[in-house]
């Protein structure tokens, strides 16, 4: 027997067998055709809602504490946007301004024996030309500070007339830790073995500024120590040619923590982190002209016209007077031992070098070395080799710089 077909509007069963719903009342179970179910991703309980809100609150608090606890300076964030790094604002916000912001606080915590004599001389000329406040220090042999010394130095720097550029041989200082505004840092490093050898012979024999220069800087050095063969110093593991004395560059970027002076991964990684978050530029001395070009681009209020001054024949003549004399080349065996002892220094140097070359490519500057060498080039010829006083024997160079500036 065939079943009779029932039509919705015919004499079949009523669409609401229990009576039509009252006006405004929700439809009953039989009204499934009139009701759309919620998608699964919109179905959540009150507990889920509370979890989401708690996560959002933690994220906001974390961001706040990050900024209060020493996050990157605002200038570096603006610069990263300008350079087109992958940030939300770059992809979704308005196009970055073609005029870089002007940082009014710059710190150059110069690494010893890495060309800062030349840079300081240039800064003296530039400060007169552009009218910024160049702040120097009479202390040249104290890079590690106590907590009270850090607070005092940060207070003195922060109260200087802005815009200022402060320069001193000192390990990285976290201004935010003591309630100050974190400045923009700049620095220059060089091949670690080259730096060590330059320091070794400079302490003993000085530079071309005078034959007796070394006697003034290290008057208490005994003759047998002054004429100690570099190979003997390395192969016999003298304190001057071994760790921790060889662990020199990384502490300038790691900071004032005691572990920053211990050769190892902790200090290395912290130094890299500070380079990324607090340093506008870390250049390499082997490509000093490109360093000056980028400084002029990033900090035109301080470094505009620096390359022209640097290339001036009179300036180059004076700069060449700081080249270390009587420098000799260690044996291949001794060099290899140094390379092994300074492996953390080299890992940091190559990291900075790669970052520097990436930055150069963003501005269309070609690197002189296309591929990293299998072994470090310990003696790279440069048109102007610049030297720094030894860290533990440094004297006041203000008079020498002033005499050059007057001339």
Short mmCIF file of N, CA and C in Angstrom, two decimals, residues 231-312:
data_model
loop_
_atom_site.label_atom_id
_atom_site.label_comp_id
_atom_site.label_asym_id
_atom_site.label_seq_id
_atom_site.Cartn_x
_atom_site.Cartn_y
_atom_site.Cartn_z
N UNK A 231 105.77 34.89 20.73
CA UNK A 231 105.55 33.45 20.63
C UNK A 231 105.74 32.76 21.98
N UNK A 232 106.73 33.18 22.73
CA UNK A 232 106.95 32.61 24.05
C UNK A 232 105.77 32.92 24.97
N UNK A 233 105.28 34.15 24.90
CA UNK A 233 104.14 34.55 25.73
C UNK A 233 102.92 33.66 25.46
N UNK A 234 102.69 33.35 24.18
CA UNK A 234 101.52 32.55 23.80
C UNK A 234 101.74 31.08 24.11
N UNK A 235 102.87 30.55 23.66
CA UNK A 235 103.10 29.11 23.79
C UNK A 235 103.32 28.69 25.24
N UNK A 236 103.91 29.58 26.04
CA UNK A 236 104.15 29.26 27.45
C UNK A 236 102.98 29.67 28.34
N UNK A 237 101.94 30.17 27.72
CA UNK A 237 100.68 30.47 28.43
C UNK A 237 100.88 31.51 29.54
N UNK A 238 101.57 32.60 29.20
CA UNK A 238 101.71 33.70 30.15
C UNK A 238 100.33 34.33 30.39
N UNK A 239 100.10 34.92 31.57
CA UNK A 239 98.77 35.50 31.87
C UNK A 239 98.30 36.52 30.83
N UNK A 240 99.23 37.32 30.31
CA UNK A 240 98.85 38.34 29.32
C UNK A 240 98.35 37.73 28.03
N UNK A 241 98.75 36.50 27.75
CA UNK A 241 98.40 35.86 26.48
C UNK A 241 97.42 34.71 26.66
N UNK A 242 96.66 34.71 27.74
CA UNK A 242 95.70 33.64 27.99
C UNK A 242 94.45 34.24 28.62
N UNK A 243 93.43 33.42 28.80
CA UNK A 243 92.19 33.89 29.43
C UNK A 243 92.39 34.04 30.93
N UNK A 244 91.69 34.97 31.59
CA UNK A 244 90.61 35.79 31.03
C UNK A 244 91.05 37.06 30.34
N UNK A 245 92.37 37.33 30.26
CA UNK A 245 92.82 38.58 29.65
C UNK A 245 92.44 38.66 28.17
N UNK A 246 92.36 37.51 27.49
CA UNK A 246 92.01 37.53 26.07
C UNK A 246 90.52 37.73 25.84
N UNK A 247 89.72 37.54 26.88
CA UNK A 247 88.26 37.73 26.78
C UNK A 247 87.97 39.21 27.00
N UNK A 248 88.08 39.99 25.94
CA UNK A 248 88.12 41.44 26.08
C UNK A 248 86.95 42.16 25.43
N UNK A 249 86.57 41.79 24.21
CA UNK A 249 85.56 42.54 23.45
C UNK A 249 84.16 42.28 23.98
N UNK A 250 83.81 41.03 24.23
CA UNK A 250 82.44 40.67 24.60
C UNK A 250 81.94 41.43 25.83
N UNK A 251 82.74 41.61 26.90
CA UNK A 251 82.22 42.33 28.07
C UNK A 251 81.74 43.74 27.76
N UNK A 252 82.27 44.40 26.74
CA UNK A 252 81.81 45.74 26.38
C UNK A 252 80.35 45.73 25.93
N UNK A 253 79.85 44.58 25.50
CA UNK A 253 78.47 44.48 25.02
C UNK A 253 77.61 43.66 25.97
N UNK A 254 78.22 42.78 26.73
CA UNK A 254 77.46 41.97 27.69
C UNK A 254 76.98 42.83 28.86
N UNK A 255 77.88 43.63 29.44
CA UNK A 255 77.45 44.52 30.51
C UNK A 255 78.28 44.37 31.78
N UNK A 256 77.69 44.79 32.90
CA UNK A 256 78.40 44.87 34.17
C UNK A 256 78.20 43.64 35.07
N UNK A 257 77.41 42.68 34.62
CA UNK A 257 77.20 41.47 35.42
C UNK A 257 78.52 40.71 35.55
N UNK A 258 78.82 40.15 36.75
CA UNK A 258 80.09 39.42 36.92
C UNK A 258 80.30 38.31 35.90
N UNK A 259 79.22 37.65 35.47
CA UNK A 259 79.38 36.56 34.50
C UNK A 259 79.79 37.07 33.12
N UNK A 260 79.64 38.37 32.89
CA UNK A 260 80.06 38.93 31.60
C UNK A 260 81.56 38.88 31.41
N UNK A 261 82.30 38.67 32.48
CA UNK A 261 83.76 38.60 32.38
C UNK A 261 84.28 37.17 32.35
N UNK A 262 83.35 36.21 32.34
CA UNK A 262 83.72 34.80 32.28
C UNK A 262 83.54 34.28 30.86
N UNK A 263 84.59 33.82 30.19
CA UNK A 263 84.45 33.31 28.82
C UNK A 263 83.46 32.15 28.77
N UNK A 264 82.41 32.29 27.95
CA UNK A 264 81.41 31.24 27.86
C UNK A 264 80.20 31.68 27.07
N UNK A 265 79.26 30.75 26.92
CA UNK A 265 78.06 30.97 26.12
C UNK A 265 77.15 32.04 26.73
N UNK A 266 77.08 32.08 28.06
CA UNK A 266 76.16 33.04 28.70
C UNK A 266 76.51 34.47 28.34
N UNK A 267 77.78 34.82 28.50
CA UNK A 267 78.21 36.18 28.16
C UNK A 267 78.07 36.44 26.67
N UNK A 268 78.37 35.45 25.85
CA UNK A 268 78.25 35.62 24.40
C UNK A 268 76.82 35.92 23.99
N UNK A 269 75.86 35.14 24.48
CA UNK A 269 74.47 35.33 24.09
C UNK A 269 73.90 36.64 24.63
N UNK A 270 74.31 37.01 25.82
CA UNK A 270 73.84 38.29 26.36
C UNK A 270 74.40 39.46 25.56
N UNK A 271 75.64 39.34 25.13
CA UNK A 271 76.23 40.39 24.29
C UNK A 271 75.48 40.52 22.97
N UNK A 272 75.14 39.40 22.35
CA UNK A 272 74.37 39.44 21.10
C UNK A 272 73.01 40.09 21.32
N UNK A 273 72.36 39.75 22.44
CA UNK A 273 71.05 40.32 22.73
C UNK A 273 71.13 41.83 22.88
N UNK A 274 72.14 42.31 23.58
CA UNK A 274 72.29 43.75 23.74
C UNK A 274 72.61 44.45 22.43
N UNK A 275 73.38 43.80 21.57
CA UNK A 275 73.65 44.37 20.25
C UNK A 275 72.35 44.57 19.48
N UNK A 276 71.47 43.58 19.54
CA UNK A 276 70.21 43.66 18.81
C UNK A 276 69.24 44.67 19.39
N UNK A 277 69.24 44.84 20.70
CA UNK A 277 68.21 45.65 21.35
C UNK A 277 68.65 47.07 21.68
N UNK A 278 69.94 47.30 21.88
CA UNK A 278 70.36 48.60 22.39
C UNK A 278 71.39 49.33 21.53
N UNK A 279 71.97 48.66 20.55
CA UNK A 279 72.99 49.31 19.73
C UNK A 279 72.43 49.66 18.36
N UNK A 280 72.54 50.92 18.03
CA UNK A 280 72.12 51.37 16.70
C UNK A 280 73.03 50.80 15.63
N UNK A 281 74.33 50.79 15.91
CA UNK A 281 75.30 50.29 14.94
C UNK A 281 76.54 49.79 15.67
N UNK A 282 76.99 48.59 15.30
CA UNK A 282 78.30 48.09 15.71
C UNK A 282 79.05 47.80 14.42
N UNK A 283 80.02 48.62 14.12
CA UNK A 283 80.79 48.46 12.90
C UNK A 283 82.07 47.68 13.14
N UNK A 284 82.80 47.43 12.04
CA UNK A 284 84.09 46.75 12.15
C UNK A 284 85.16 47.66 11.58
N UNK A 285 86.30 47.72 12.25
CA UNK A 285 87.36 48.65 11.90
C UNK A 285 87.91 48.38 10.50
N UNK A 286 87.89 47.13 10.07
CA UNK A 286 88.43 46.80 8.75
C UNK A 286 87.65 47.49 7.62
N UNK A 287 86.46 47.97 7.90
CA UNK A 287 85.65 48.67 6.90
C UNK A 287 85.18 50.01 7.49
N UNK A 288 86.15 50.78 7.99
CA UNK A 288 85.84 51.99 8.73
C UNK A 288 85.10 53.03 7.88
N UNK A 289 85.45 53.15 6.61
CA UNK A 289 84.77 54.14 5.77
C UNK A 289 83.28 53.83 5.65
N UNK A 290 82.94 52.56 5.54
CA UNK A 290 81.52 52.19 5.49
C UNK A 290 80.84 52.43 6.83
N UNK A 291 81.57 52.23 7.93
CA UNK A 291 81.02 52.54 9.25
C UNK A 291 80.66 54.01 9.33
N UNK A 292 81.56 54.87 8.87
CA UNK A 292 81.30 56.31 8.91
C UNK A 292 80.15 56.70 7.99
N UNK A 293 80.04 56.02 6.85
CA UNK A 293 78.91 56.29 5.94
C UNK A 293 77.57 55.99 6.62
N UNK A 294 77.50 54.85 7.31
CA UNK A 294 76.25 54.47 7.97
C UNK A 294 75.96 55.38 9.16
N UNK A 295 76.99 55.77 9.89
CA UNK A 295 76.78 56.70 11.00
C UNK A 295 76.25 58.03 10.49
N UNK A 296 76.77 58.48 9.37
CA UNK A 296 76.27 59.72 8.78
C UNK A 296 74.82 59.58 8.34
N UNK A 297 74.45 58.39 7.89
CA UNK A 297 73.07 58.16 7.44
C UNK A 297 72.11 58.06 8.63
N UNK A 298 72.53 57.35 9.69
CA UNK A 298 71.66 57.12 10.83
C UNK A 298 71.61 58.32 11.78
N UNK A 299 72.76 58.98 11.96
CA UNK A 299 72.85 60.08 12.92
C UNK A 299 73.39 61.33 12.25
N UNK A 300 72.64 61.88 11.30
CA UNK A 300 73.16 63.04 10.54
C UNK A 300 73.39 64.26 11.42
N UNK A 301 72.64 64.40 12.52
CA UNK A 301 72.83 65.56 13.39
C UNK A 301 74.18 65.52 14.09
N UNK A 302 74.79 64.34 14.15
CA UNK A 302 76.10 64.20 14.77
C UNK A 302 77.21 64.01 13.73
N UNK A 303 76.95 63.21 12.69
CA UNK A 303 78.02 62.74 11.81
C UNK A 303 77.94 63.28 10.38
N UNK A 304 77.11 64.26 10.12
CA UNK A 304 77.02 64.79 8.75
C UNK A 304 78.38 65.36 8.33
N UNK A 305 78.86 64.91 7.17
CA UNK A 305 80.14 65.38 6.65
C UNK A 305 81.35 64.68 7.20
N UNK A 306 81.15 63.58 7.98
CA UNK A 306 82.29 62.94 8.63
C UNK A 306 83.24 62.29 7.63
N UNK A 307 82.73 61.76 6.55
CA UNK A 307 83.60 61.07 5.61
C UNK A 307 84.54 62.05 4.91
N UNK A 308 84.04 63.24 4.60
CA UNK A 308 84.90 64.24 3.99
C UNK A 308 86.03 64.66 4.92
N UNK A 309 85.74 64.79 6.21
CA UNK A 309 86.77 65.15 7.17
C UNK A 309 87.78 64.01 7.30
N UNK A 310 87.26 62.79 7.34
CA UNK A 310 88.14 61.62 7.50
C UNK A 310 89.09 61.48 6.32
N UNK A 311 88.63 61.79 5.11
CA UNK A 311 89.47 61.64 3.92
C UNK A 311 90.40 62.81 3.68
N UNK A 312 90.26 63.86 4.48
CA UNK A 312 91.14 65.01 4.35
C UNK A 312 92.59 64.59 4.56
#
